[in-house]
PDB file of C-alpha atoms in Angstrom:
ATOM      1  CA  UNK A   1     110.203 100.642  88.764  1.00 79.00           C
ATOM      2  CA  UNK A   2     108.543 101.622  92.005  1.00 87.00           C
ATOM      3  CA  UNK A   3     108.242  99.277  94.543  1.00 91.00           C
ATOM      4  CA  UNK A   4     104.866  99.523  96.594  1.00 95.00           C
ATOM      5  CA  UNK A   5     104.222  96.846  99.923  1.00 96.00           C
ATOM      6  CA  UNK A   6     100.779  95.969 100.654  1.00 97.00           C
ATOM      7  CA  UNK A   7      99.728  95.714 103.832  1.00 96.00           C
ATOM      8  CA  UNK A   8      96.136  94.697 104.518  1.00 93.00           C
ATOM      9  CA  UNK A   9      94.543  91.411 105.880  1.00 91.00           C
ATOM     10  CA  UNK A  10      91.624  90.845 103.392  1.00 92.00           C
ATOM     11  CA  UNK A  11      93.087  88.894 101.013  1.00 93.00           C
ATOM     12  CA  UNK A  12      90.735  89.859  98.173  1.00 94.00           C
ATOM     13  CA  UNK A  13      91.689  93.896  98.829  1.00 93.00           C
ATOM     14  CA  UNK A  14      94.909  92.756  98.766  1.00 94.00           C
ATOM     15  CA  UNK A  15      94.636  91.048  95.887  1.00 94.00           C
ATOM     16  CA  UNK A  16      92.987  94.084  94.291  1.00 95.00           C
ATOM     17  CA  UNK A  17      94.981  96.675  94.998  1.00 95.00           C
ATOM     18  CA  UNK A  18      98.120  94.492  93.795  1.00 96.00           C
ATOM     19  CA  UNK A  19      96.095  93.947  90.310  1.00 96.00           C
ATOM     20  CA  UNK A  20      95.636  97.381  89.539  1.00 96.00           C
ATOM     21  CA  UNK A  21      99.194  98.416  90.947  1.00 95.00           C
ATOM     22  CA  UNK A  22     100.666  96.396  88.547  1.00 95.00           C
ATOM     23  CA  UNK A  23      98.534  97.167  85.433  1.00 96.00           C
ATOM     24  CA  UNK A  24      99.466 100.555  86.369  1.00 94.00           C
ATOM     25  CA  UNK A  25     103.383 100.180  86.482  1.00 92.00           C
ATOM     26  CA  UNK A  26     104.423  99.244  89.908  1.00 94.00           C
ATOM     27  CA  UNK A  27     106.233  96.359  91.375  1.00 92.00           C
ATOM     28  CA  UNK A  28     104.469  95.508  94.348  1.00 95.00           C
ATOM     29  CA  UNK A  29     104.644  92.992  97.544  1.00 96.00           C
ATOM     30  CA  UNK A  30     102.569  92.322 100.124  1.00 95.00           C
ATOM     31  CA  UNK A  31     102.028  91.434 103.526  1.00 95.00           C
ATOM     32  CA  UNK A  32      98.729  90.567 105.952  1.00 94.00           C
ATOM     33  CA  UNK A  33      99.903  92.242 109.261  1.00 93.00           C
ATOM     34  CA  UNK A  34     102.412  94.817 110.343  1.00 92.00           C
ATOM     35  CA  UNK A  35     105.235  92.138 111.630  1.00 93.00           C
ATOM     36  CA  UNK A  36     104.821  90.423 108.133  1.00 94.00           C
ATOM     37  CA  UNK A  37     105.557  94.018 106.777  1.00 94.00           C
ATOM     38  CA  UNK A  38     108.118  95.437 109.265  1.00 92.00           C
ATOM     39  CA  UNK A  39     109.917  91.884 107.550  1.00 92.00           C
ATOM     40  CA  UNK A  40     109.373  92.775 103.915  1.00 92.00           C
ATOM     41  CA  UNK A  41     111.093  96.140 104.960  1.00 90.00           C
ATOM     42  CA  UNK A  42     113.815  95.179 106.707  1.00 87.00           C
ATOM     43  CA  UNK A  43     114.960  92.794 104.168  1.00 88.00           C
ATOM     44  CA  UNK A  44     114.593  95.280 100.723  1.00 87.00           C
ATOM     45  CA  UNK A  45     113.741  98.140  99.274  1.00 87.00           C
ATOM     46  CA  UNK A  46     110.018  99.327  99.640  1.00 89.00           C
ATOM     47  CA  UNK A  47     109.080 102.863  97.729  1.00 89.00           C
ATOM     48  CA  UNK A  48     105.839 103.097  99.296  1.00 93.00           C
ATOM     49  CA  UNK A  49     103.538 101.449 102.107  1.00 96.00           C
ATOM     50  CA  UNK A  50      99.847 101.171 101.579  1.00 96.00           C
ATOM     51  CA  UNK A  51      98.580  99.958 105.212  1.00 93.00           C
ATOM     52  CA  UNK A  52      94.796  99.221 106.748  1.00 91.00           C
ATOM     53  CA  UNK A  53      94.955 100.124 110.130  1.00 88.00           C
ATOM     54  CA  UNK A  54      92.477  97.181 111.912  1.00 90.00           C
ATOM     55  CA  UNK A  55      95.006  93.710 111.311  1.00 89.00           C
ATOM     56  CA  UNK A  56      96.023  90.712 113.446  1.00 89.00           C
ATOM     57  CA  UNK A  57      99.393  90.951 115.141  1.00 90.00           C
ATOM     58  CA  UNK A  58     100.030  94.387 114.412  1.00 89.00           C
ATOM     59  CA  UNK A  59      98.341  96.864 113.389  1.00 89.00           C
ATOM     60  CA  UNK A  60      98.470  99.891 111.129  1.00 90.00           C
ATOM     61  CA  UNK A  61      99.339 102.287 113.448  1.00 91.00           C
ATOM     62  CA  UNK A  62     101.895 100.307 115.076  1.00 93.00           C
ATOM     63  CA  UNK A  63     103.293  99.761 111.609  1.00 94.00           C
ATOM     64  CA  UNK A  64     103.712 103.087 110.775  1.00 93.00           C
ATOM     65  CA  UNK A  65     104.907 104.468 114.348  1.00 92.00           C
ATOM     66  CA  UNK A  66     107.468 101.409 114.016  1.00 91.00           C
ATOM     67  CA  UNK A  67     108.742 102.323 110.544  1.00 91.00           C
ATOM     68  CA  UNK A  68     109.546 105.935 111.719  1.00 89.00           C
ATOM     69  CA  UNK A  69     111.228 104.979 114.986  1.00 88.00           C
ATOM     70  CA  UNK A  70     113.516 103.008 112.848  1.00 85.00           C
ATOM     71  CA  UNK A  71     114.659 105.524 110.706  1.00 81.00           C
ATOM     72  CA  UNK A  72     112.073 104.864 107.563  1.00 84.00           C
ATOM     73  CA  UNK A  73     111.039 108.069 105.232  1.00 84.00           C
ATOM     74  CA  UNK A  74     108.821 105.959 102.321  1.00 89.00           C
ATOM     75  CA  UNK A  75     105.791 107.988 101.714  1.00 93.00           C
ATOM     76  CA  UNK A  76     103.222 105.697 103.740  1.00 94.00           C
ATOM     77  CA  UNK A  77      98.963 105.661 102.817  1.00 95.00           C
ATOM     78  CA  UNK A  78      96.113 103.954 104.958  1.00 94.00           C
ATOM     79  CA  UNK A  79      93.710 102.605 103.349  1.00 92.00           C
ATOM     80  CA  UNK A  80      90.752 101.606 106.300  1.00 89.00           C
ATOM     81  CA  UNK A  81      87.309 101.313 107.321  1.00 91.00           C
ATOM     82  CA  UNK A  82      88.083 103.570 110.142  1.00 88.00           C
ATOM     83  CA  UNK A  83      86.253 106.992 109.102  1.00 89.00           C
ATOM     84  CA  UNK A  84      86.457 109.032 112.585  1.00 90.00           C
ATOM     85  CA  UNK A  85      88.207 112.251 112.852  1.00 93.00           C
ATOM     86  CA  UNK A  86      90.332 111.346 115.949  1.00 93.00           C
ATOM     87  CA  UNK A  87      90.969 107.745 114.002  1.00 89.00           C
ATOM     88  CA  UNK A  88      92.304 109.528 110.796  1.00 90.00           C
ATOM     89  CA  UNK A  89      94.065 111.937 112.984  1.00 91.00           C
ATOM     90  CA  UNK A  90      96.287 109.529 114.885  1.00 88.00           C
ATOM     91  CA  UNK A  91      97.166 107.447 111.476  1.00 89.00           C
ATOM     92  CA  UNK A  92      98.767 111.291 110.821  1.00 90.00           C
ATOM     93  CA  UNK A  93     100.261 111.867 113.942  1.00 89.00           C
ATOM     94  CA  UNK A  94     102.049 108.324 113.502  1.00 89.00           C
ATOM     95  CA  UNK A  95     103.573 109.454 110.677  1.00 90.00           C
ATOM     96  CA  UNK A  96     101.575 108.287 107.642  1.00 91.00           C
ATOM     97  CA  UNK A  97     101.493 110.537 104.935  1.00 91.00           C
ATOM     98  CA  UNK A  98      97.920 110.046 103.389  1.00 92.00           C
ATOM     99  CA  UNK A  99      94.613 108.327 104.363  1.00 92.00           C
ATOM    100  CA  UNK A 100      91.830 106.779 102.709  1.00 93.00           C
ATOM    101  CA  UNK A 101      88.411 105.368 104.006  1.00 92.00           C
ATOM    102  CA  UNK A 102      86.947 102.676 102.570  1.00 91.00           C
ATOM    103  CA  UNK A 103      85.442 101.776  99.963  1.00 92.00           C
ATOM    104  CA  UNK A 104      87.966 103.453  97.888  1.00 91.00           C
ATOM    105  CA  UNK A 105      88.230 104.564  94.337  1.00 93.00           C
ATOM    106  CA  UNK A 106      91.057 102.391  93.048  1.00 94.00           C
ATOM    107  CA  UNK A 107      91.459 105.258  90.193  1.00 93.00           C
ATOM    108  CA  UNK A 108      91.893 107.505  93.015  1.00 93.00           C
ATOM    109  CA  UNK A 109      94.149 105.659  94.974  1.00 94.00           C
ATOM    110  CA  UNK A 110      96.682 105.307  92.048  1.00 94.00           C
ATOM    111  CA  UNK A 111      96.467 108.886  91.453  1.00 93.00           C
ATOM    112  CA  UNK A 112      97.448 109.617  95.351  1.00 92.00           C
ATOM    113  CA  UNK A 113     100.322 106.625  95.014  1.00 94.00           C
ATOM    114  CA  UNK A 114     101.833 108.690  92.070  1.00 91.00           C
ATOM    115  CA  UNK A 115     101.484 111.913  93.775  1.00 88.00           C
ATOM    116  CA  UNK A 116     103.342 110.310  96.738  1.00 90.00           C
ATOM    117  CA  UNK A 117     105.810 108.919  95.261  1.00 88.00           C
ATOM    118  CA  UNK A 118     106.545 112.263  93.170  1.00 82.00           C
ATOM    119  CA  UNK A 119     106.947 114.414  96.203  1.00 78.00           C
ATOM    120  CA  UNK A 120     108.719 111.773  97.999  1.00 76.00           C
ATOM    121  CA  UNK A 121     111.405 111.328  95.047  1.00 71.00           C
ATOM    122  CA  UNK A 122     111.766 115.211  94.763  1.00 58.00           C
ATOM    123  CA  UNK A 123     112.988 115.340  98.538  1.00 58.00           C
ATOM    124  CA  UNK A 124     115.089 111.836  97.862  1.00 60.00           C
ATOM    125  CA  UNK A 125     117.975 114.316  96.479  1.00 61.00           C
ATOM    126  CA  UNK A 126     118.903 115.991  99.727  1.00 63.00           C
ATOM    127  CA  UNK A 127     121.266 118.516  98.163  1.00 70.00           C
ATOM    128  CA  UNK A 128     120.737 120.087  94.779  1.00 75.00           C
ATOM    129  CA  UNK A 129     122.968 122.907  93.483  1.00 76.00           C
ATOM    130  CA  UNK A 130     121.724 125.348  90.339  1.00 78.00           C
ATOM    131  CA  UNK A 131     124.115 127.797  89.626  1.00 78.00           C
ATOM    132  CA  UNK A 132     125.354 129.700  93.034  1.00 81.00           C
ATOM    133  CA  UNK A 133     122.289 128.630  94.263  1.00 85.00           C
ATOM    134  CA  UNK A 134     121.859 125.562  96.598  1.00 83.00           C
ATOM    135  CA  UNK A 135     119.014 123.936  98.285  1.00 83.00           C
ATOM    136  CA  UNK A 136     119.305 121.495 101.268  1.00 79.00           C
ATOM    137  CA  UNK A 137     116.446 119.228 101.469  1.00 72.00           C
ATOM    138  CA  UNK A 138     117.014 118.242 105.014  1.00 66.00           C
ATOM    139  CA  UNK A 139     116.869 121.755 106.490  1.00 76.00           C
ATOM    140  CA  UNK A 140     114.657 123.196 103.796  1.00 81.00           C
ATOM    141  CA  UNK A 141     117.371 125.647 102.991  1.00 86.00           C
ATOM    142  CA  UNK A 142     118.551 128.118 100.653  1.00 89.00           C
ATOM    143  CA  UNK A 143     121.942 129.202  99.954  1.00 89.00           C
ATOM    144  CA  UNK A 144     123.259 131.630  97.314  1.00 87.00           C
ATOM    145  CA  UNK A 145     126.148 134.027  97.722  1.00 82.00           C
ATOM    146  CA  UNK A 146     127.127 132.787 101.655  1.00 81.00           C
ATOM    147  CA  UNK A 147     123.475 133.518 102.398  1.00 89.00           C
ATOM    148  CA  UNK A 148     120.907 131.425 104.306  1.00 89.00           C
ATOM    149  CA  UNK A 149     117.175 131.440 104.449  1.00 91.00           C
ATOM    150  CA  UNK A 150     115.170 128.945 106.079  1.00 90.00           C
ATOM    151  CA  UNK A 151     111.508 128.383 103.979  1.00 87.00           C
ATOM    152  CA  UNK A 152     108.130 126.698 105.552  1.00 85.00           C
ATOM    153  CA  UNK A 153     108.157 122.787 103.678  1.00 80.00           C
ATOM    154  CA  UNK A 154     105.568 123.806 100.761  1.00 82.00           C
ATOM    155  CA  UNK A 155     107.268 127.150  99.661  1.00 86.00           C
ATOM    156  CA  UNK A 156     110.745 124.808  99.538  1.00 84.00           C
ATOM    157  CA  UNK A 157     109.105 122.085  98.021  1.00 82.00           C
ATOM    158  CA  UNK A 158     107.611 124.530  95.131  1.00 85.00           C
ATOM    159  CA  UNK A 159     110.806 125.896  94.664  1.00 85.00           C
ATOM    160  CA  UNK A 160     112.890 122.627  94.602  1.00 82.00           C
ATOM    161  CA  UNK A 161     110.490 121.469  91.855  1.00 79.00           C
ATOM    162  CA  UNK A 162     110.545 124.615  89.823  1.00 83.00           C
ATOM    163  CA  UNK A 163     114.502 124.640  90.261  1.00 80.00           C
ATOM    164  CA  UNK A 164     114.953 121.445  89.034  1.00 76.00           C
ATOM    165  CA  UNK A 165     112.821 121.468  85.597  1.00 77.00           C
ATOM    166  CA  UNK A 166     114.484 125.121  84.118  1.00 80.00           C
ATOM    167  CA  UNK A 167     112.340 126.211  81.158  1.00 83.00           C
ATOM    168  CA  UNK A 168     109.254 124.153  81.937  1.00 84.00           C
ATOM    169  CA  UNK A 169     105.957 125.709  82.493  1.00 87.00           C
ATOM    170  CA  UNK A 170     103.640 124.118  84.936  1.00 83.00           C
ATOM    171  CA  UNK A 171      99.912 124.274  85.586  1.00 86.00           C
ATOM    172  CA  UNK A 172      98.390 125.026  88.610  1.00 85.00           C
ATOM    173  CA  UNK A 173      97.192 121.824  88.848  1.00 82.00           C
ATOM    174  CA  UNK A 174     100.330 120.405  88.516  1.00 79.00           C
ATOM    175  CA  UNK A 175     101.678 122.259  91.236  1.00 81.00           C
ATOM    176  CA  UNK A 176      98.996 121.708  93.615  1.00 81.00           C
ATOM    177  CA  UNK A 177      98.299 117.402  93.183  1.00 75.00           C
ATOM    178  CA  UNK A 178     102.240 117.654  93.350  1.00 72.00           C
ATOM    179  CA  UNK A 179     102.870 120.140  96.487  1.00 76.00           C
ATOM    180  CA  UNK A 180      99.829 120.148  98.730  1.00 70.00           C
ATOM    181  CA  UNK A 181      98.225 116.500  97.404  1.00 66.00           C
ATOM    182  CA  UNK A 182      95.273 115.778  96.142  1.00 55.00           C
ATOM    183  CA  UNK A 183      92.790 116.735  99.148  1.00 55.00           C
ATOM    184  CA  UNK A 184      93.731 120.171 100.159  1.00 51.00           C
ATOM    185  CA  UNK A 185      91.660 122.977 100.851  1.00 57.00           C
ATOM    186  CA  UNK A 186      93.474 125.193  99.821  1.00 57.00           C
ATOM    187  CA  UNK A 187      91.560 128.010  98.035  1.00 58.00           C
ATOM    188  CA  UNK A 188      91.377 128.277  94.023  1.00 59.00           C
ATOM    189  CA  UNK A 189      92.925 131.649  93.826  1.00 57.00           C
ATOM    190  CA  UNK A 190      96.427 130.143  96.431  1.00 54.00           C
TER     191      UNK A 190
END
């Protein structure tokens, strides 16, 4: 069972977003501020951070900068009343991997922790071999016959994931809430 931390000082969000976590098959803790979290994290085993960005203490940003100074690769979301451009683009550029205004669609939400957590558990196996072939997570390369080629994140990613169901047939869809996420732009013909 995935473990998600919650990270957000309204107590009734909190509260929210842990009840329909739960009745949606996580295991979930939670926290008020960014030292509670940084806590929760050093002491076990967190899948997933959902963080607000305005808190007491610490704050979101300084959560997530602090979590990848340490060494952390969970898949991190922000879930805030901050709507600006330049506020959603520093939550990115301290490392968080998705961002939400509020008010939120908790629906929505769930479907963006799943996606998450799928992408982040498909680059948890660093080095996958399939036949002569082998891929290296870490350096997003491909090896067969003594040969290396280096491929941009997505292509890699799309080709890990193919690679490691043989035989299945995916949708589109599939492939796009699971490579690019859930808000690209990408367009309907990529």
């Amino acid at each position: 069972m995935f473990k998600i931390l919650i990270v957000e000082d309204d107590s009734e969000l909190r509260g929210l977003f842990k009840r329909v976590l739960v009745k949606n098959g996580y295991s979930v803790r939670s926290a008020s501020n960014g030292k509670e979290a940084l806590e929760i994290v050093g002491a076990e085993y967190i899948d997933l951070v959902i963080s607000d960005i305005m808190m007491p203490v610490m704050d979101g940003y300084e959560l997530v900068s602090s979590l990848r100074e340490s060494g952390y690769q969970m898949p991190v979301m922000m879930i805030t009343a901050k709507d600006a451009f330049d506020d959603m683009k520093l939550g990115f550029l301290s490392g968080t991997d998705d961002y939400m205004v509020k008010p939120i669609n908790v629906n929505e939400m769930v479907l963006r922790v799943g996606a998450l957590l799928r992408r982040a558990e498909m680059m948890n196996e660093r080095r996958q071999t399939f036949g002569s072939t082998e891929l290296d997570c870490d350096s997003l390369t491909v090896t067969t016959n003594g040969q290396s080629v280096t491929l941009p994140q997505k292509e890699f990613m799309l080709l890990y994931k193919m690679a490691s169901f043989p035989g299945k047939i995916f949708t589109r869809q599939q492939l796009m809430d699971d490579i690019w996420g859930y808000d690209t732009e990408t367009d309907r013909h990529t």
